[in-house]
Amino acid sequence: MKKVFYIVFFITLTSFSSFCLAKDDITVACLRNMREPEVIITTSFGNLRYDNSKSRRTITRMHANQYGGKVGKGKFLNGLSTFEHELKLNFKIRKQTLLSGITCVYPTTINLFLGVGEDPVIYIARDYSEDSCMYNLVLRHEQTHQQINQSVLEYYLPIIKERFLEVVRNNAVVGSNSDIDLERAQGELQQKYLSVLNQLLEEIKTETDAEQAKLDNDKNYDYETQICKNRL
């Protein structure tokens, strides 16, 4: 599993000029005086691990506990792939009081991470030896699951970049004629940023589930079983 990094810089006077006419006078004043924020977007797919120490029964129970999946009575899974999406957002803010008395609060550095939390794992039932047909079949099946996870996330990375930068540009400052509580201002900005990011994360999970369902179905299971039917 590889790693991908995005580092993005955008300049206040260029990026925000088109938004000024739609803002109130206080916000416009803050936008014109704020320093350029640095936006850093990173992603990591983690380090894929393999585990063949679990029984089919245990793997089936793990699947039910983690994904809520149901398996027919008396049936057990041969393998399992885990992939945990994770989103982290943190940023530094600065408070500036202008000569006019207007107080501005704006981010100076914004760090967004969207990738995996714990390293992904492929579990293959210990019932199969590593030189068996079923072991290799299960391995390819679970590797395909992991590739789907990664491919969907890669597809969404430029979309995340575009939408996140847009919400930052549209919500770059908190301005007031009086003093501003830093903690409250940061909470307001964070809520606006996360409202967009959490929606994107749900889109990613929904798309991933749809793609995984194309692999996990009775027709495909039957096809895979026939491949090694007489070669176990």
PDB file of C-alpha atoms in Angstrom:
ATOM      1  CA  MET A   1       0.000   0.000   0.000  1.00  0.00           C
ATOM      2  CA  LYS A   2       1.553   3.259  -1.060  1.00  0.00           C
ATOM      3  CA  LYS A   3       1.439   6.777   0.347  1.00  0.00           C
ATOM      4  CA  VAL A   4       0.364   9.966  -1.390  1.00  0.00           C
ATOM      5  CA  PHE A   5       0.936  13.523  -0.201  1.00  0.00           C
ATOM      6  CA  TYR A   6      -0.559  16.828  -1.307  1.00  0.00           C
ATOM      7  CA  ILE A   7       0.865  20.181  -0.245  1.00  0.00           C
ATOM      8  CA  VAL A   8      -1.193  23.185  -1.306  1.00  0.00           C
ATOM      9  CA  PHE A   9      -0.561  26.909  -0.928  1.00  0.00           C
ATOM     10  CA  PHE A  10      -2.978  29.631  -1.876  1.00  0.00           C
ATOM     11  CA  ILE A  11      -2.584  33.392  -1.606  1.00  0.00           C
ATOM     12  CA  THR A  12      -5.131  35.650   0.055  1.00  0.00           C
ATOM     13  CA  LEU A  13      -5.260  38.521  -2.454  1.00  0.00           C
ATOM     14  CA  THR A  14      -5.584  36.194  -5.432  1.00  0.00           C
ATOM     15  CA  SER A  15      -7.841  33.494  -4.049  1.00  0.00           C
ATOM     16  CA  PHE A  16     -10.204  35.683  -2.051  1.00  0.00           C
ATOM     17  CA  SER A  17     -10.613  38.710  -4.295  1.00  0.00           C
ATOM     18  CA  SER A  18     -13.602  37.221  -6.120  1.00  0.00           C
ATOM     19  CA  PHE A  19     -15.411  36.640  -2.843  1.00  0.00           C
ATOM     20  CA  CYS A  20     -15.066  40.144  -1.412  1.00  0.00           C
ATOM     21  CA  LEU A  21     -18.099  41.647  -3.106  1.00  0.00           C
ATOM     22  CA  ALA A  22     -20.351  39.039  -1.514  1.00  0.00           C
ATOM     23  CA  LYS A  23     -19.017  39.643   2.014  1.00  0.00           C
ATOM     24  CA  ASP A  24     -19.893  42.284   4.561  1.00  0.00           C
ATOM     25  CA  ASP A  25     -17.508  45.174   5.230  1.00  0.00           C
ATOM     26  CA  ILE A  26     -15.962  43.541   8.318  1.00  0.00           C
ATOM     27  CA  THR A  27     -15.144  40.324   6.467  1.00  0.00           C
ATOM     28  CA  VAL A  28     -13.762  42.219   3.487  1.00  0.00           C
ATOM     29  CA  ALA A  29     -11.475  44.210   5.785  1.00  0.00           C
ATOM     30  CA  CYS A  30     -10.225  40.999   7.395  1.00  0.00           C
ATOM     31  CA  LEU A  31      -9.665  39.281   4.051  1.00  0.00           C
ATOM     32  CA  ARG A  32      -7.581  42.202   2.815  1.00  0.00           C
ATOM     33  CA  ASN A  33      -5.334  42.191   5.871  1.00  0.00           C
ATOM     34  CA  MET A  34      -4.967  38.517   6.707  1.00  0.00           C
ATOM     35  CA  ARG A  35      -1.837  36.547   5.970  1.00  0.00           C
ATOM     36  CA  GLU A  36      -1.813  33.722   3.453  1.00  0.00           C
ATOM     37  CA  PRO A  37      -2.929  30.448   5.048  1.00  0.00           C
ATOM     38  CA  GLU A  38      -1.037  27.279   4.234  1.00  0.00           C
ATOM     39  CA  VAL A  39      -3.203  24.257   3.526  1.00  0.00           C
ATOM     40  CA  ILE A  40      -1.590  20.830   3.738  1.00  0.00           C
ATOM     41  CA  ILE A  41      -3.558  17.769   2.648  1.00  0.00           C
ATOM     42  CA  THR A  42      -2.039  14.344   3.269  1.00  0.00           C
ATOM     43  CA  THR A  43      -3.183  10.785   2.812  1.00  0.00           C
ATOM     44  CA  SER A  44      -1.721   7.400   3.649  1.00  0.00           C
ATOM     45  CA  PHE A  45      -2.864   3.911   2.758  1.00  0.00           C
ATOM     46  CA  GLY A  46      -0.831   2.396   5.584  1.00  0.00           C
ATOM     47  CA  ASN A  47       1.241  -0.771   5.501  1.00  0.00           C
ATOM     48  CA  LEU A  48      -0.719  -3.844   4.463  1.00  0.00           C
ATOM     49  CA  ARG A  49      -0.312  -6.800   6.836  1.00  0.00           C
ATOM     50  CA  TYR A  50      -1.161 -10.477   6.419  1.00  0.00           C
ATOM     51  CA  ASP A  51      -2.486 -12.832   9.105  1.00  0.00           C
ATOM     52  CA  ASN A  52      -3.158 -16.551   8.667  1.00  0.00           C
ATOM     53  CA  SER A  53      -3.472 -17.461  12.344  1.00  0.00           C
ATOM     54  CA  LYS A  54      -7.294 -17.351  12.579  1.00  0.00           C
ATOM     55  CA  SER A  55      -9.821 -20.126  11.935  1.00  0.00           C
ATOM     56  CA  ARG A  56     -12.702 -19.732   9.496  1.00  0.00           C
ATOM     57  CA  ARG A  57     -15.114 -19.534  12.425  1.00  0.00           C
ATOM     58  CA  THR A  58     -13.107 -16.732  14.033  1.00  0.00           C
ATOM     59  CA  ILE A  59     -12.824 -14.806  10.770  1.00  0.00           C
ATOM     60  CA  THR A  60     -16.591 -15.089  10.287  1.00  0.00           C
ATOM     61  CA  ARG A  61     -17.182 -13.719  13.794  1.00  0.00           C
ATOM     62  CA  MET A  62     -14.715 -10.872  13.177  1.00  0.00           C
ATOM     63  CA  HIS A  63     -16.573  -9.943   9.991  1.00  0.00           C
ATOM     64  CA  ALA A  64     -19.918  -9.902  11.820  1.00  0.00           C
ATOM     65  CA  ASN A  65     -18.504  -7.763  14.646  1.00  0.00           C
ATOM     66  CA  GLN A  66     -16.801  -5.249  12.363  1.00  0.00           C
ATOM     67  CA  TYR A  67     -19.152  -5.008   9.402  1.00  0.00           C
ATOM     68  CA  GLY A  68     -22.380  -6.557  10.606  1.00  0.00           C
ATOM     69  CA  GLY A  69     -22.322  -8.988   7.729  1.00  0.00           C
ATOM     70  CA  LYS A  70     -24.459 -12.110   7.827  1.00  0.00           C
ATOM     71  CA  VAL A  71     -23.346 -15.517   6.615  1.00  0.00           C
ATOM     72  CA  GLY A  72     -25.677 -18.439   5.952  1.00  0.00           C
ATOM     73  CA  LYS A  73     -26.170 -21.001   8.693  1.00  0.00           C
ATOM     74  CA  GLY A  74     -23.311 -23.478   8.800  1.00  0.00           C
ATOM     75  CA  LYS A  75     -21.190 -21.364   6.434  1.00  0.00           C
ATOM     76  CA  PHE A  76     -17.888 -19.723   7.287  1.00  0.00           C
ATOM     77  CA  LEU A  77     -15.703 -17.131   5.582  1.00  0.00           C
ATOM     78  CA  ASN A  78     -12.292 -18.065   4.213  1.00  0.00           C
ATOM     79  CA  GLY A  79     -10.799 -14.611   4.493  1.00  0.00           C
ATOM     80  CA  LEU A  80     -11.334 -11.013   5.529  1.00  0.00           C
ATOM     81  CA  SER A  81      -9.895  -7.615   4.630  1.00  0.00           C
ATOM     82  CA  THR A  82      -9.947  -4.735   7.086  1.00  0.00           C
ATOM     83  CA  PHE A  83      -9.677  -1.100   6.045  1.00  0.00           C
ATOM     84  CA  GLU A  84     -10.468   1.736   8.425  1.00  0.00           C
ATOM     85  CA  HIS A  85     -11.097   5.219   7.008  1.00  0.00           C
ATOM     86  CA  GLU A  86      -9.850   8.061   9.154  1.00  0.00           C
ATOM     87  CA  LEU A  87     -10.217  11.821   8.935  1.00  0.00           C
ATOM     88  CA  LYS A  88      -8.189  14.293  10.981  1.00  0.00           C
ATOM     89  CA  LEU A  89      -8.344  18.072  10.880  1.00  0.00           C
ATOM     90  CA  ASN A  90      -6.304  20.531  12.877  1.00  0.00           C
ATOM     91  CA  PHE A  91      -5.271  24.113  12.296  1.00  0.00           C
ATOM     92  CA  LYS A  92      -3.607  27.084  13.885  1.00  0.00           C
ATOM     93  CA  ILE A  93      -5.391  30.424  14.051  1.00  0.00           C
ATOM     94  CA  ARG A  94      -4.297  34.012  14.562  1.00  0.00           C
ATOM     95  CA  LYS A  95      -6.153  36.984  16.018  1.00  0.00           C
ATOM     96  CA  GLN A  96      -5.434  40.400  14.564  1.00  0.00           C
ATOM     97  CA  THR A  97      -6.911  43.784  15.554  1.00  0.00           C
ATOM     98  CA  LEU A  98      -6.914  46.345  12.751  1.00  0.00           C
ATOM     99  CA  LEU A  99      -6.431  50.103  13.185  1.00  0.00           C
ATOM    100  CA  SER A 100     -10.154  50.495  12.530  1.00  0.00           C
ATOM    101  CA  GLY A 101     -10.892  48.454  15.652  1.00  0.00           C
ATOM    102  CA  ILE A 102     -12.078  45.403  13.743  1.00  0.00           C
ATOM    103  CA  THR A 103     -10.895  42.093  15.190  1.00  0.00           C
ATOM    104  CA  CYS A 104     -10.112  39.286  12.764  1.00  0.00           C
ATOM    105  CA  VAL A 105      -9.481  35.619  13.431  1.00  0.00           C
ATOM    106  CA  TYR A 106      -8.200  33.434  10.599  1.00  0.00           C
ATOM    107  CA  PRO A 107      -6.242  30.195  10.122  1.00  0.00           C
ATOM    108  CA  THR A 108      -2.536  30.363   9.369  1.00  0.00           C
ATOM    109  CA  THR A 109      -1.957  26.620   8.834  1.00  0.00           C
ATOM    110  CA  ILE A 110      -4.564  23.961   8.107  1.00  0.00           C
ATOM    111  CA  ASN A 111      -3.680  20.260   8.173  1.00  0.00           C
ATOM    112  CA  LEU A 112      -6.081  17.716   6.733  1.00  0.00           C
ATOM    113  CA  PHE A 113      -5.462  13.978   6.762  1.00  0.00           C
ATOM    114  CA  LEU A 114      -7.773  11.527   5.036  1.00  0.00           C
ATOM    115  CA  GLY A 115      -6.646   7.944   4.699  1.00  0.00           C
ATOM    116  CA  VAL A 116      -6.516   4.866   6.899  1.00  0.00           C
ATOM    117  CA  GLY A 117      -6.324   4.664  10.661  1.00  0.00           C
ATOM    118  CA  GLU A 118      -4.900   1.309  11.672  1.00  0.00           C
ATOM    119  CA  ASP A 119      -2.902  -0.557   9.046  1.00  0.00           C
ATOM    120  CA  PRO A 120      -5.106  -2.671   6.741  1.00  0.00           C
ATOM    121  CA  VAL A 121      -4.963  -6.421   7.287  1.00  0.00           C
ATOM    122  CA  ILE A 122      -5.708  -9.427   5.094  1.00  0.00           C
ATOM    123  CA  TYR A 123      -6.795 -12.480   7.089  1.00  0.00           C
ATOM    124  CA  ILE A 124      -6.605 -15.893   5.440  1.00  0.00           C
ATOM    125  CA  ALA A 125      -8.001 -18.873   7.322  1.00  0.00           C
ATOM    126  CA  ARG A 126      -5.388 -21.144   8.833  1.00  0.00           C
ATOM    127  CA  ASP A 127      -7.353 -24.069   7.419  1.00  0.00           C
ATOM    128  CA  TYR A 128      -5.450 -23.614   4.155  1.00  0.00           C
ATOM    129  CA  SER A 129      -1.749 -24.161   3.660  1.00  0.00           C
ATOM    130  CA  GLU A 130       0.157 -21.477   1.790  1.00  0.00           C
ATOM    131  CA  ASP A 131       0.820 -23.736  -1.201  1.00  0.00           C
ATOM    132  CA  SER A 132      -2.848 -24.682  -1.679  1.00  0.00           C
ATOM    133  CA  CYS A 133      -5.206 -23.522  -4.391  1.00  0.00           C
ATOM    134  CA  MET A 134      -7.698 -22.158  -1.846  1.00  0.00           C
ATOM    135  CA  TYR A 135      -5.037 -20.135  -0.069  1.00  0.00           C
ATOM    136  CA  ASN A 136      -3.998 -18.441  -3.299  1.00  0.00           C
ATOM    137  CA  LEU A 137      -7.617 -17.938  -4.326  1.00  0.00           C
ATOM    138  CA  VAL A 138      -8.547 -16.311  -1.005  1.00  0.00           C
ATOM    139  CA  LEU A 139      -5.402 -14.204  -1.154  1.00  0.00           C
ATOM    140  CA  ARG A 140      -6.292 -12.812  -4.584  1.00  0.00           C
ATOM    141  CA  HIS A 141      -9.877 -12.198  -3.468  1.00  0.00           C
ATOM    142  CA  GLU A 142      -8.838 -10.215  -0.388  1.00  0.00           C
ATOM    143  CA  GLN A 143      -6.144  -8.331  -2.291  1.00  0.00           C
ATOM    144  CA  THR A 144      -8.861  -7.222  -4.706  1.00  0.00           C
ATOM    145  CA  HIS A 145     -10.848  -5.896  -1.750  1.00  0.00           C
ATOM    146  CA  GLN A 146      -7.847  -3.860  -0.628  1.00  0.00           C
ATOM    147  CA  GLN A 147      -7.293  -2.549  -4.144  1.00  0.00           C
ATOM    148  CA  ILE A 148     -10.916  -1.394  -4.266  1.00  0.00           C
ATOM    149  CA  ASN A 149     -10.478   0.442  -0.967  1.00  0.00           C
ATOM    150  CA  GLN A 150      -7.403   2.214  -2.247  1.00  0.00           C
ATOM    151  CA  SER A 151      -8.770   2.958  -5.717  1.00  0.00           C
ATOM    152  CA  VAL A 152     -11.921   4.635  -4.400  1.00  0.00           C
ATOM    153  CA  LEU A 153      -9.907   6.786  -2.022  1.00  0.00           C
ATOM    154  CA  GLU A 154      -7.479   7.750  -4.792  1.00  0.00           C
ATOM    155  CA  TYR A 155     -10.399   8.712  -7.031  1.00  0.00           C
ATOM    156  CA  TYR A 156     -11.783  11.047  -4.372  1.00  0.00           C
ATOM    157  CA  LEU A 157      -8.517  12.783  -3.483  1.00  0.00           C
ATOM    158  CA  PRO A 158      -8.757  15.539  -6.134  1.00  0.00           C
ATOM    159  CA  ILE A 159     -12.451  15.986  -5.277  1.00  0.00           C
ATOM    160  CA  ILE A 160     -11.561  16.369  -1.601  1.00  0.00           C
ATOM    161  CA  LYS A 161      -8.879  18.868  -2.475  1.00  0.00           C
ATOM    162  CA  GLU A 162     -11.232  20.979  -4.589  1.00  0.00           C
ATOM    163  CA  ARG A 163     -14.170  20.986  -2.162  1.00  0.00           C
ATOM    164  CA  PHE A 164     -12.051  21.517   0.921  1.00  0.00           C
ATOM    165  CA  LEU A 165     -10.182  24.480  -0.542  1.00  0.00           C
ATOM    166  CA  GLU A 166     -13.511  25.938  -1.609  1.00  0.00           C
ATOM    167  CA  VAL A 167     -14.980  25.752   1.891  1.00  0.00           C
ATOM    168  CA  VAL A 168     -11.796  27.245   3.361  1.00  0.00           C
ATOM    169  CA  ARG A 169     -11.897  30.134   0.901  1.00  0.00           C
ATOM    170  CA  ASN A 170     -15.560  30.813   1.673  1.00  0.00           C
ATOM    171  CA  ASN A 171     -15.024  30.573   5.434  1.00  0.00           C
ATOM    172  CA  ALA A 172     -11.550  32.015   5.868  1.00  0.00           C
ATOM    173  CA  VAL A 173     -12.156  34.498   8.664  1.00  0.00           C
ATOM    174  CA  VAL A 174     -14.257  35.366  11.667  1.00  0.00           C
ATOM    175  CA  GLY A 175     -14.556  39.137  12.057  1.00  0.00           C
ATOM    176  CA  SER A 176     -16.179  41.467  14.580  1.00  0.00           C
ATOM    177  CA  ASN A 177     -16.202  45.080  15.787  1.00  0.00           C
ATOM    178  CA  SER A 178     -15.547  43.729  19.285  1.00  0.00           C
ATOM    179  CA  ASP A 179     -13.155  41.181  20.768  1.00  0.00           C
ATOM    180  CA  ILE A 180     -13.438  37.563  19.619  1.00  0.00           C
ATOM    181  CA  ASP A 181     -13.039  34.469  21.761  1.00  0.00           C
ATOM    182  CA  LEU A 182     -10.370  32.360  20.049  1.00  0.00           C
ATOM    183  CA  GLU A 183     -11.763  29.017  21.159  1.00  0.00           C
ATOM    184  CA  ARG A 184     -15.240  29.889  19.937  1.00  0.00           C
ATOM    185  CA  ALA A 185     -13.919  31.199  16.609  1.00  0.00           C
ATOM    186  CA  GLN A 186     -11.884  28.068  16.036  1.00  0.00           C
ATOM    187  CA  GLY A 187     -14.936  25.949  16.816  1.00  0.00           C
ATOM    188  CA  GLU A 188     -16.994  27.858  14.244  1.00  0.00           C
ATOM    189  CA  LEU A 189     -14.387  27.388  11.528  1.00  0.00           C
ATOM    190  CA  GLN A 190     -13.867  23.733  12.381  1.00  0.00           C
ATOM    191  CA  GLN A 191     -17.599  23.027  12.251  1.00  0.00           C
ATOM    192  CA  LYS A 192     -17.868  24.563   8.782  1.00  0.00           C
ATOM    193  CA  TYR A 193     -14.864  22.639   7.495  1.00  0.00           C
ATOM    194  CA  LEU A 194     -15.994  19.319   8.984  1.00  0.00           C
ATOM    195  CA  SER A 195     -19.526  19.639   7.619  1.00  0.00           C
ATOM    196  CA  VAL A 196     -18.086  19.317   4.121  1.00  0.00           C
ATOM    197  CA  LEU A 197     -15.416  16.758   4.995  1.00  0.00           C
ATOM    198  CA  ASN A 198     -17.774  14.392   6.828  1.00  0.00           C
ATOM    199  CA  GLN A 199     -20.142  14.454   3.878  1.00  0.00           C
ATOM    200  CA  LEU A 200     -17.270  13.525   1.574  1.00  0.00           C
ATOM    201  CA  LEU A 201     -16.218  10.721   3.904  1.00  0.00           C
ATOM    202  CA  GLU A 202     -19.720   9.262   3.799  1.00  0.00           C
ATOM    203  CA  GLU A 203     -19.655   9.439  -0.010  1.00  0.00           C
ATOM    204  CA  ILE A 204     -16.370   7.531  -0.021  1.00  0.00           C
ATOM    205  CA  LYS A 205     -17.710   4.828   2.288  1.00  0.00           C
ATOM    206  CA  THR A 206     -20.920   4.449   0.255  1.00  0.00           C
ATOM    207  CA  GLU A 207     -19.005   4.171  -3.017  1.00  0.00           C
ATOM    208  CA  THR A 208     -16.566   1.689  -1.475  1.00  0.00           C
ATOM    209  CA  ASP A 209     -19.400  -0.517  -0.183  1.00  0.00           C
ATOM    210  CA  ALA A 210     -21.043  -0.502  -3.622  1.00  0.00           C
ATOM    211  CA  GLU A 211     -17.834  -1.600  -5.329  1.00  0.00           C
ATOM    212  CA  GLN A 212     -17.124  -4.277  -2.714  1.00  0.00           C
ATOM    213  CA  ALA A 213     -20.607  -5.723  -3.183  1.00  0.00           C
ATOM    214  CA  LYS A 214     -19.722  -6.497  -6.802  1.00  0.00           C
ATOM    215  CA  LEU A 215     -17.060  -8.878  -5.484  1.00  0.00           C
ATOM    216  CA  ASP A 216     -18.917 -10.322  -2.506  1.00  0.00           C
ATOM    217  CA  ASN A 217     -21.995 -12.069  -3.880  1.00  0.00           C
ATOM    218  CA  ASP A 218     -23.197 -15.659  -4.123  1.00  0.00           C
ATOM    219  CA  LYS A 219     -22.516 -15.916  -7.851  1.00  0.00           C
ATOM    220  CA  ASN A 220     -18.879 -14.933  -7.456  1.00  0.00           C
ATOM    221  CA  TYR A 221     -18.458 -17.121  -4.358  1.00  0.00           C
ATOM    222  CA  ASP A 222     -19.765 -20.138  -6.283  1.00  0.00           C
ATOM    223  CA  TYR A 223     -17.450 -19.370  -9.183  1.00  0.00           C
ATOM    224  CA  GLU A 224     -14.408 -19.157  -6.905  1.00  0.00           C
ATOM    225  CA  THR A 225     -15.346 -22.355  -5.088  1.00  0.00           C
ATOM    226  CA  GLN A 226     -15.502 -24.279  -8.355  1.00  0.00           C
ATOM    227  CA  ILE A 227     -11.973 -23.209  -9.283  1.00  0.00           C
ATOM    228  CA  CYS A 228     -10.454 -25.190  -6.430  1.00  0.00           C
ATOM    229  CA  LYS A 229     -13.178 -27.788  -5.940  1.00  0.00           C
ATOM    230  CA  ASN A 230     -10.929 -30.720  -6.790  1.00  0.00           C
ATOM    231  CA  ARG A 231      -7.590 -29.145  -5.894  1.00  0.00           C
ATOM    232  CA  LEU A 232      -7.772 -28.614  -2.096  1.00  0.00           C
TER     233      LEU A 232
END
